[in-house]
mmCIF file with all atom_site columns, C-alpha atoms in Angstrom:
data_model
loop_
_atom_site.group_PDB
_atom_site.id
_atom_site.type_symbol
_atom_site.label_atom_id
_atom_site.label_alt_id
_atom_site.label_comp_id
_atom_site.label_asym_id
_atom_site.label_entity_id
_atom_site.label_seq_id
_atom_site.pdbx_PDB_ins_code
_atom_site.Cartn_x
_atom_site.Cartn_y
_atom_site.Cartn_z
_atom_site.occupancy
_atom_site.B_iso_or_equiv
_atom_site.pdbx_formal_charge
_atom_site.auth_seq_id
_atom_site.auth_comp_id
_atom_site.auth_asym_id
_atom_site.auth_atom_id
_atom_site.pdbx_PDB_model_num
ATOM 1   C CA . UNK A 1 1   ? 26.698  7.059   2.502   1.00 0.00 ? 26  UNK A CA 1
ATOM 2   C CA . UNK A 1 2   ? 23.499  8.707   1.354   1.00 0.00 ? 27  UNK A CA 1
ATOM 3   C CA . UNK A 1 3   ? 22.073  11.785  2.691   1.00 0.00 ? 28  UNK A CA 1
ATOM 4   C CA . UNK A 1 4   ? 19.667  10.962  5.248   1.00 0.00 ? 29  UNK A CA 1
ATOM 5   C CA . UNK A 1 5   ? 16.099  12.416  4.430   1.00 0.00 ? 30  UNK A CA 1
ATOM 6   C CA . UNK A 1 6   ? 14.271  15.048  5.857   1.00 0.00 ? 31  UNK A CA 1
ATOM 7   C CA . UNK A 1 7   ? 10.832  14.558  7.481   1.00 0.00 ? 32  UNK A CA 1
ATOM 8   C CA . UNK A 1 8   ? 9.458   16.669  4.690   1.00 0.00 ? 33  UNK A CA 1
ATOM 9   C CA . UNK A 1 9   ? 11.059  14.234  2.127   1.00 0.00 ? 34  UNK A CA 1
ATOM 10  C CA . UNK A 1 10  ? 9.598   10.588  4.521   1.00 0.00 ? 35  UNK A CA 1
ATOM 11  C CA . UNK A 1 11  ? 5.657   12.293  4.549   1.00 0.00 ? 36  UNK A CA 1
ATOM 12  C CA . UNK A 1 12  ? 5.932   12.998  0.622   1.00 0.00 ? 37  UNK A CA 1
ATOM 13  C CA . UNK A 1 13  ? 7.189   9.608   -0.026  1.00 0.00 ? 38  UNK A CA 1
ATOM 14  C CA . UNK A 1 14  ? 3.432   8.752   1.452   1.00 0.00 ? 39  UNK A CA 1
ATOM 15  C CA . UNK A 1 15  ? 1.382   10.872  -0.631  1.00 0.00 ? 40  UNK A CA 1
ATOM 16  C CA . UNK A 1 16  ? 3.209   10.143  -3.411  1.00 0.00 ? 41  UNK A CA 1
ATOM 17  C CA . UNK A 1 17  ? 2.697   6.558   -3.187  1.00 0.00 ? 42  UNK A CA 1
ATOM 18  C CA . UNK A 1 18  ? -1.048  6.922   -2.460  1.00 0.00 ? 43  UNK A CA 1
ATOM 19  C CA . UNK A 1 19  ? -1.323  9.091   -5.345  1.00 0.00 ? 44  UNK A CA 1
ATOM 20  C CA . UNK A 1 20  ? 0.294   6.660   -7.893  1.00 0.00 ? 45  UNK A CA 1
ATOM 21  C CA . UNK A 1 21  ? -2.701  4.029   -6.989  1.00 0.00 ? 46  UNK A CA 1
ATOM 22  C CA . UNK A 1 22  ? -5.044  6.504   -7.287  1.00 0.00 ? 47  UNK A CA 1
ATOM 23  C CA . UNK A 1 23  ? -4.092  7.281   -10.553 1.00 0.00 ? 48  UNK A CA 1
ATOM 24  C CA . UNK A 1 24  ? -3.438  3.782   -11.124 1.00 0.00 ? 49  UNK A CA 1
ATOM 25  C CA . UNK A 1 25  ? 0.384   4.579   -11.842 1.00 0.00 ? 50  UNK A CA 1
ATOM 26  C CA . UNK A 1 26  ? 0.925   0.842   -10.953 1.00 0.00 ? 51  UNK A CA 1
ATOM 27  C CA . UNK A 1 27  ? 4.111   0.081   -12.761 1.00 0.00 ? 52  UNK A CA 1
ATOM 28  C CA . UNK A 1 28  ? 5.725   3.602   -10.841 1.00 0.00 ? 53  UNK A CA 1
ATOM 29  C CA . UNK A 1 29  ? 4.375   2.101   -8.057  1.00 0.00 ? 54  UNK A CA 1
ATOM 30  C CA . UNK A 1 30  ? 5.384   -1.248  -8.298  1.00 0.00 ? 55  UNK A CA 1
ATOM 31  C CA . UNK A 1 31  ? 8.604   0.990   -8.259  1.00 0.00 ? 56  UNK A CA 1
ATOM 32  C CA . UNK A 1 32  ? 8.437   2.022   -4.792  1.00 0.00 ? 57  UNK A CA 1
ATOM 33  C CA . UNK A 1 33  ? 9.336   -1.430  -3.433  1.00 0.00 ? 58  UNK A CA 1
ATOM 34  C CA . UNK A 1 34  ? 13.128  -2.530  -2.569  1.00 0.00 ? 59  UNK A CA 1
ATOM 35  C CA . UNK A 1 35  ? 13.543  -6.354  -3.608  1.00 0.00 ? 60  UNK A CA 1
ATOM 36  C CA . UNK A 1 36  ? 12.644  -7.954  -1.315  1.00 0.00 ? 61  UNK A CA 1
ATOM 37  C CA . UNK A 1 37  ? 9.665   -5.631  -0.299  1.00 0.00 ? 62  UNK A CA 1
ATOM 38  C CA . UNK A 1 38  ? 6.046   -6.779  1.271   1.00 0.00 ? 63  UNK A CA 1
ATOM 39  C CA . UNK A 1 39  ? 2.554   -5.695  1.005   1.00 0.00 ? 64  UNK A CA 1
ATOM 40  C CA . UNK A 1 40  ? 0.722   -7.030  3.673   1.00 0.00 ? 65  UNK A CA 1
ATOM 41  C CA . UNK A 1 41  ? -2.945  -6.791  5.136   1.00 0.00 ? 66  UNK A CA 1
ATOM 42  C CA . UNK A 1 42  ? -3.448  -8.993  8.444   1.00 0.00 ? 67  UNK A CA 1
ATOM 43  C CA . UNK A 1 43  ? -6.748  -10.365 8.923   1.00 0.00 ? 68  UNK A CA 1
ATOM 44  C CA . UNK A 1 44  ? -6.923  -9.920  12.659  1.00 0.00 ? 69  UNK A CA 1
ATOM 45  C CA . UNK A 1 45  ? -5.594  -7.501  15.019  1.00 0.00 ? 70  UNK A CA 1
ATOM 46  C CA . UNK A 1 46  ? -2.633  -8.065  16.810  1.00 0.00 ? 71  UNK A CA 1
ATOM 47  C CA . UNK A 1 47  ? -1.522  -10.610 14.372  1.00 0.00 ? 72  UNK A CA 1
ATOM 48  C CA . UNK A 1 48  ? 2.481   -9.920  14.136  1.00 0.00 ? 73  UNK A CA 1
ATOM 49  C CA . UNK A 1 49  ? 2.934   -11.829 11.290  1.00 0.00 ? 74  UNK A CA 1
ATOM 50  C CA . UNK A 1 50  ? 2.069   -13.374 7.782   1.00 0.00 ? 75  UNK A CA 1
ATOM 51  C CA . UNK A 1 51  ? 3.673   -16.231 6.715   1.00 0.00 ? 76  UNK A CA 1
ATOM 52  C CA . UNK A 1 52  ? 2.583   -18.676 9.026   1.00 0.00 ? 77  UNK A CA 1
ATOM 53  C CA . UNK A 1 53  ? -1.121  -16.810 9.405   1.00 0.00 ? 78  UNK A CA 1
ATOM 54  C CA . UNK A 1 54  ? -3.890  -16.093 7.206   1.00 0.00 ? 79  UNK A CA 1
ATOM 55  C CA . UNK A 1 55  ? -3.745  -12.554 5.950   1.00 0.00 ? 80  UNK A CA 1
ATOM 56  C CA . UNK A 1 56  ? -6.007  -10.904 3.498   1.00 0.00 ? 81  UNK A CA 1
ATOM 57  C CA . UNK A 1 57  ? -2.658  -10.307 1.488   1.00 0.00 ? 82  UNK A CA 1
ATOM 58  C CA . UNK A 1 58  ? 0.619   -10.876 1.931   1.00 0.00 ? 83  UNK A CA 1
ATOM 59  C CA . UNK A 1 59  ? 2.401   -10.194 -1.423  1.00 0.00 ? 84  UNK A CA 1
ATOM 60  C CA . UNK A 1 60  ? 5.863   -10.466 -2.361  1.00 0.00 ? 85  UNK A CA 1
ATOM 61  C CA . UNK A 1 61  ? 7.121   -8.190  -5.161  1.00 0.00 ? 86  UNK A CA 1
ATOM 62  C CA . UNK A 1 62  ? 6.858   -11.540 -7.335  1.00 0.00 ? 87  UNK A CA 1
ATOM 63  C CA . UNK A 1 63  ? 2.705   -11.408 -6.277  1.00 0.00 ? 88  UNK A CA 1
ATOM 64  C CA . UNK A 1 64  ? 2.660   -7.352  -6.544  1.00 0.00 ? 89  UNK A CA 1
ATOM 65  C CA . UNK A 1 65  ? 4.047   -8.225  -10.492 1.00 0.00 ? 90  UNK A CA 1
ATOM 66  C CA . UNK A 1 66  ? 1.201   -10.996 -10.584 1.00 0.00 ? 91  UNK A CA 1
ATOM 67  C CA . UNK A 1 67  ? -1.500  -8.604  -10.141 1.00 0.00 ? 92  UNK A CA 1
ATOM 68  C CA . UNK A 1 68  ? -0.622  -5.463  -11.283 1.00 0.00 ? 93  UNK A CA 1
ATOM 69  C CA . UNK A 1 69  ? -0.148  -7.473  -14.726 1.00 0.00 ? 94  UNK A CA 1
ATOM 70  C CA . UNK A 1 70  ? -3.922  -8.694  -14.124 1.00 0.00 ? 95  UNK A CA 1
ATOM 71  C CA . UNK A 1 71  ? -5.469  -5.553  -13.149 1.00 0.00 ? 96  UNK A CA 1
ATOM 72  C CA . UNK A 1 72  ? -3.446  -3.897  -16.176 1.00 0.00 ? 97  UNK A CA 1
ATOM 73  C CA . UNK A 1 73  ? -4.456  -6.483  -18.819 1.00 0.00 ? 98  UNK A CA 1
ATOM 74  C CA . UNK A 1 74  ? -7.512  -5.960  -21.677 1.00 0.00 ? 99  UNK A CA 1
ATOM 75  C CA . UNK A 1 75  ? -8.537  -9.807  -20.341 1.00 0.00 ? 100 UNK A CA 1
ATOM 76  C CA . UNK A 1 76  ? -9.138  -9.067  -16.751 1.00 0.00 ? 101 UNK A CA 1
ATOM 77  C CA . UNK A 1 77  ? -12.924 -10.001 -16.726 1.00 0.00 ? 102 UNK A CA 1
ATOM 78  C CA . UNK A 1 78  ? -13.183 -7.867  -13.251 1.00 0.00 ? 103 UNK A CA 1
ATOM 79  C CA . UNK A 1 79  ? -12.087 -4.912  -14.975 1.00 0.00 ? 104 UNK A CA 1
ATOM 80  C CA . UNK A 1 80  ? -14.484 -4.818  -17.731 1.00 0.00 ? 105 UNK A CA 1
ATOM 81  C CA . UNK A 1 81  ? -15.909 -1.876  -16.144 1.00 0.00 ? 106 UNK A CA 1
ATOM 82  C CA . UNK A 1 82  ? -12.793 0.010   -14.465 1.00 0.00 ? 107 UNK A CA 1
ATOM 83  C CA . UNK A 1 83  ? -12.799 0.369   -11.150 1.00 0.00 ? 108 UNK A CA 1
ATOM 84  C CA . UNK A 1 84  ? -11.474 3.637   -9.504  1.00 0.00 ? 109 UNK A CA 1
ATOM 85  C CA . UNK A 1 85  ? -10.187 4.251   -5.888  1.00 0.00 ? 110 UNK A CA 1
ATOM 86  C CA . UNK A 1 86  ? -9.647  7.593   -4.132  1.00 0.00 ? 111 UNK A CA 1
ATOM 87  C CA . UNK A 1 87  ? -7.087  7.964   -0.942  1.00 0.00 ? 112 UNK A CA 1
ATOM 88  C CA . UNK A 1 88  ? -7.747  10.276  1.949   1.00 0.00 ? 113 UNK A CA 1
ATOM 89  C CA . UNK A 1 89  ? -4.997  10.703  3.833   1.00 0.00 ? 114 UNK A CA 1
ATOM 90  C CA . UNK A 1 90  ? -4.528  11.937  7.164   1.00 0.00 ? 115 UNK A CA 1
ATOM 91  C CA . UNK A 1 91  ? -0.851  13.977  7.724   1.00 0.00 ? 116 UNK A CA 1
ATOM 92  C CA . UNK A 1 92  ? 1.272   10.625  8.239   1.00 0.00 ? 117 UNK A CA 1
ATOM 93  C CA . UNK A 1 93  ? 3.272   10.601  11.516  1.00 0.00 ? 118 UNK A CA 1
ATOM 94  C CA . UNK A 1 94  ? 7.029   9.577   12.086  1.00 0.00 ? 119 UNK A CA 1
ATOM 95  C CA . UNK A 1 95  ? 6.537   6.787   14.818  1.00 0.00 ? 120 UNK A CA 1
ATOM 96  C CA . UNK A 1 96  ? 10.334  5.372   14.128  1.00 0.00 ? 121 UNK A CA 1
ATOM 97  C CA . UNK A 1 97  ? 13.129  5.991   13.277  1.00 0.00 ? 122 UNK A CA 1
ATOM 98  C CA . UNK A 1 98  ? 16.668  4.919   13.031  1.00 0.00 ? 123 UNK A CA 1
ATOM 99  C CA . UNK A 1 99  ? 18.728  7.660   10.647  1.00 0.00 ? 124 UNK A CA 1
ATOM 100 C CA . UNK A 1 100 ? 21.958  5.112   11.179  1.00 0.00 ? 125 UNK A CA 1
ATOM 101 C CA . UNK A 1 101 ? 20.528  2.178   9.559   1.00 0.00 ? 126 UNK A CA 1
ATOM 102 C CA . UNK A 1 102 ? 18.638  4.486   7.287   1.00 0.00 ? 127 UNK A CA 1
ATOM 103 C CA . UNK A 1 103 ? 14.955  2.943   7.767   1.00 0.00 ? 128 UNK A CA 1
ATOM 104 C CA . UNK A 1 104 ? 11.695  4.684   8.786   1.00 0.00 ? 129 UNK A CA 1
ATOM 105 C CA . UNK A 1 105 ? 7.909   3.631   9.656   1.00 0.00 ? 130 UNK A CA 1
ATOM 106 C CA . UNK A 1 106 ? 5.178   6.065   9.277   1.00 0.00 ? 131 UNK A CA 1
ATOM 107 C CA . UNK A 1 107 ? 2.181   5.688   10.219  1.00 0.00 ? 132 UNK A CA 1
ATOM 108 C CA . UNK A 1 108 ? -1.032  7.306   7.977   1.00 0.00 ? 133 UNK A CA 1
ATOM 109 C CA . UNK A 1 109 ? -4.611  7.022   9.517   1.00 0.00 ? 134 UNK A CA 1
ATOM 110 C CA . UNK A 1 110 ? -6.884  7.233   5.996   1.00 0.00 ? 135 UNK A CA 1
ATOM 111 C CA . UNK A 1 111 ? -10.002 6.624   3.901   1.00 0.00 ? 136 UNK A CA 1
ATOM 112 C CA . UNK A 1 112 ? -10.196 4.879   1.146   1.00 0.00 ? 137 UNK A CA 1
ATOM 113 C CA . UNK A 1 113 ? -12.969 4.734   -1.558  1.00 0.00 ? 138 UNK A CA 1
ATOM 114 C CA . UNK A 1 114 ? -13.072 2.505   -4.507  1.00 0.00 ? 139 UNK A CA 1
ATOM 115 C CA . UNK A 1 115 ? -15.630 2.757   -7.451  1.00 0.00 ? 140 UNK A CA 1
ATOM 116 C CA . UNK A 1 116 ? -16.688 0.188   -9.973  1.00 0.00 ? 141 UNK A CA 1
ATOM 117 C CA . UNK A 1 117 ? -20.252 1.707   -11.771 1.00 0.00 ? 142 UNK A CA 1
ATOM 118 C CA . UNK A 1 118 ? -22.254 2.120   -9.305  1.00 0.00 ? 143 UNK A CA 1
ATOM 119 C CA . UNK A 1 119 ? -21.083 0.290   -6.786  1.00 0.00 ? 144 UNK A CA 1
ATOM 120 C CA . UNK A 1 120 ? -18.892 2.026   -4.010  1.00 0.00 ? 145 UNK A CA 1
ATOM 121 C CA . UNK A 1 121 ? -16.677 -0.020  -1.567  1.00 0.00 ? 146 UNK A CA 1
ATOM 122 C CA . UNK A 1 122 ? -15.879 2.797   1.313   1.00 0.00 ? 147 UNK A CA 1
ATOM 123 C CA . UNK A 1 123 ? -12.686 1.505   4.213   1.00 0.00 ? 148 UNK A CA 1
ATOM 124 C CA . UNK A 1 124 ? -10.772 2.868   6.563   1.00 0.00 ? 149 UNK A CA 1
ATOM 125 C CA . UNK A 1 125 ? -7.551  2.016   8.641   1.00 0.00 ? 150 UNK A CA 1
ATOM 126 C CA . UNK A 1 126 ? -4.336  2.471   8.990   1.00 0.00 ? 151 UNK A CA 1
ATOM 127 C CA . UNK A 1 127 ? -0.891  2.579   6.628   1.00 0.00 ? 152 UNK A CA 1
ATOM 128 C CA . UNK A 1 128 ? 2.227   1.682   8.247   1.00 0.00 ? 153 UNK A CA 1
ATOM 129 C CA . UNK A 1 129 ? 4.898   2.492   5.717   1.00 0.00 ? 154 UNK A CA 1
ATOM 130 C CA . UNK A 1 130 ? 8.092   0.819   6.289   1.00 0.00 ? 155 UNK A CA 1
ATOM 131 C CA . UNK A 1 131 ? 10.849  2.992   4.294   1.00 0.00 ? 156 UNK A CA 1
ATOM 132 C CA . UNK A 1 132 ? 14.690  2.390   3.545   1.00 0.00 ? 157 UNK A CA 1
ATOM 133 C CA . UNK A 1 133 ? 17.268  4.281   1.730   1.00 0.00 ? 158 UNK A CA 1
ATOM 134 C CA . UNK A 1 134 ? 18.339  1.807   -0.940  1.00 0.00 ? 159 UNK A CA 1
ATOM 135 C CA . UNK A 1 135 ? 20.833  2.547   -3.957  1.00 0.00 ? 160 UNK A CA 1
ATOM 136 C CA . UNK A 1 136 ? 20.398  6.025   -2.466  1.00 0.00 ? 161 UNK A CA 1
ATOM 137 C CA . UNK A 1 137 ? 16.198  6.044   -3.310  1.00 0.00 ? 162 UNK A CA 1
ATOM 138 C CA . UNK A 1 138 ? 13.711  6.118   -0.365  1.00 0.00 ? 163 UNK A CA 1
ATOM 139 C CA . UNK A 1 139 ? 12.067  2.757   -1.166  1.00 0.00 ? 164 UNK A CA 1
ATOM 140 C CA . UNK A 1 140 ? 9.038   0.714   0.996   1.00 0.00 ? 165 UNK A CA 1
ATOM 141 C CA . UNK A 1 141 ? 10.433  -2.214  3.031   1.00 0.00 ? 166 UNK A CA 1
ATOM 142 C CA . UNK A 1 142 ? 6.930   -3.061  3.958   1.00 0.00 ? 167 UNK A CA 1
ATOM 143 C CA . UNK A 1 143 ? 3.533   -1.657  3.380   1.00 0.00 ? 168 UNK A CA 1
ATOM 144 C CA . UNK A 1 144 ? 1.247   -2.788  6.264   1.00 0.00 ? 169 UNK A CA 1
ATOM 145 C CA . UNK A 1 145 ? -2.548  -2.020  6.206   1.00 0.00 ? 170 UNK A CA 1
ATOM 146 C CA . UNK A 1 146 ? -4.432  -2.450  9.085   1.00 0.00 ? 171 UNK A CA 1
ATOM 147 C CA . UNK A 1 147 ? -8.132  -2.329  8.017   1.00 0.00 ? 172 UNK A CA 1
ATOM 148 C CA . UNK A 1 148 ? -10.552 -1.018  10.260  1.00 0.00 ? 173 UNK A CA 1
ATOM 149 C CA . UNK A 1 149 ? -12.959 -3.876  9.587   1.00 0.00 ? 174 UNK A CA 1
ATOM 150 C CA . UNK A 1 150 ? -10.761 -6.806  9.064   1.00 0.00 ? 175 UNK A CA 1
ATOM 151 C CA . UNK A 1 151 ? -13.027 -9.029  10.694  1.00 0.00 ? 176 UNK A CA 1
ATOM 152 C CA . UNK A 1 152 ? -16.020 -8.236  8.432   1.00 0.00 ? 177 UNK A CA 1
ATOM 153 C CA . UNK A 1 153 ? -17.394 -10.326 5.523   1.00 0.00 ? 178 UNK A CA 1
ATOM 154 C CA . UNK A 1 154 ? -15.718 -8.281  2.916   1.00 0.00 ? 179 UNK A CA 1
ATOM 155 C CA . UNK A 1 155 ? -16.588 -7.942  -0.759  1.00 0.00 ? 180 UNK A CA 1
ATOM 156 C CA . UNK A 1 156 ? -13.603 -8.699  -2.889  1.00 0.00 ? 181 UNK A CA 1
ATOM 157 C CA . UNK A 1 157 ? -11.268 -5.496  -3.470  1.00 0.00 ? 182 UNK A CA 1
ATOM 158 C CA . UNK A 1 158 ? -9.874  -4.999  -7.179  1.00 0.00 ? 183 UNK A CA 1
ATOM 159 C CA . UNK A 1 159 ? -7.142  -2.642  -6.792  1.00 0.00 ? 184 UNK A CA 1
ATOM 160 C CA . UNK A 1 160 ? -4.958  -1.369  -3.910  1.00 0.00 ? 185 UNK A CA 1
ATOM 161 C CA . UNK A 1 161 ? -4.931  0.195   -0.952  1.00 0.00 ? 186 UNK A CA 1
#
């Protein structure tokens, strides 16, 4: 059985994972995910679910591969000019756990800027990081961002949050 990590070890496993993105570390990233991990953004609140409701993303690892490979590639029109993206991270909370089973959520209130020449896309919400011990690695289950303005008209965000 693998040693079961301290809460020191669950919080870094957040910053660590915000500061990959923000220095667009994708591939490490990528990483981060067990197989049959999620990246998910509901599009309304209270919505428990994202399969069988619209969600501003709900990405397999097989989508995650999809668009890191876009972001990364010399063709990506969007990308001409590089966009950028900045994480500001409140200290992220243990709000479950279950040390048997070896998973954890955290939950990370934060800020989030992303650049692109001039233009500046500023959001805030919420990270719920879903963790599990897996080959004995912390890995994300889930990563769940709930958006502070979900319900806005929003302009169309290149990288991730």
């Amino acid at each position: 059985m693998s040693a079961i990590p301290h809460d020191g070890m669950l919080i870094d496993f957040v910053y660590h994972e915000a500061r990959l993105l923000d220095e667009k570390r994708l591939d490490e990233w990528y990483e981060l995910f067990t197989e049959d991990g999620l990246y998910w953004m509901p599009l309304t609140r209270g919505q428990t679910e994202g399969r069988t409701q619209t969600s501003l993303f709900h990405e397999d690892r097989l989508l995650l591969s999809v668009r890191i490979k876009r972001l990364s590639s010399p063709n990506a029109f969007s990308q001409n000019e590089p966009s950028w993206c900045q994480h500001v991270l409140q200290a992220p909370r243990i709000e479950s756990r279950d040390d048997a089973a070896g998973t954890w959520v955290l939950r990370t209130p934060f800020m989030y800027l992303e650049v692109q020449r001039d233009d500046q896309q500023v959001y805030a919400g919420v990270a719920w990081h879903h963790l599990k011990m897996q080959d004995g690695q912390l890995r994300m289950q889930m990563k769940k961002i709930d958006l502070l303005n979900r319900e806005s008209a929003l302009p169309s965000l290149q990288l991730l949050l």
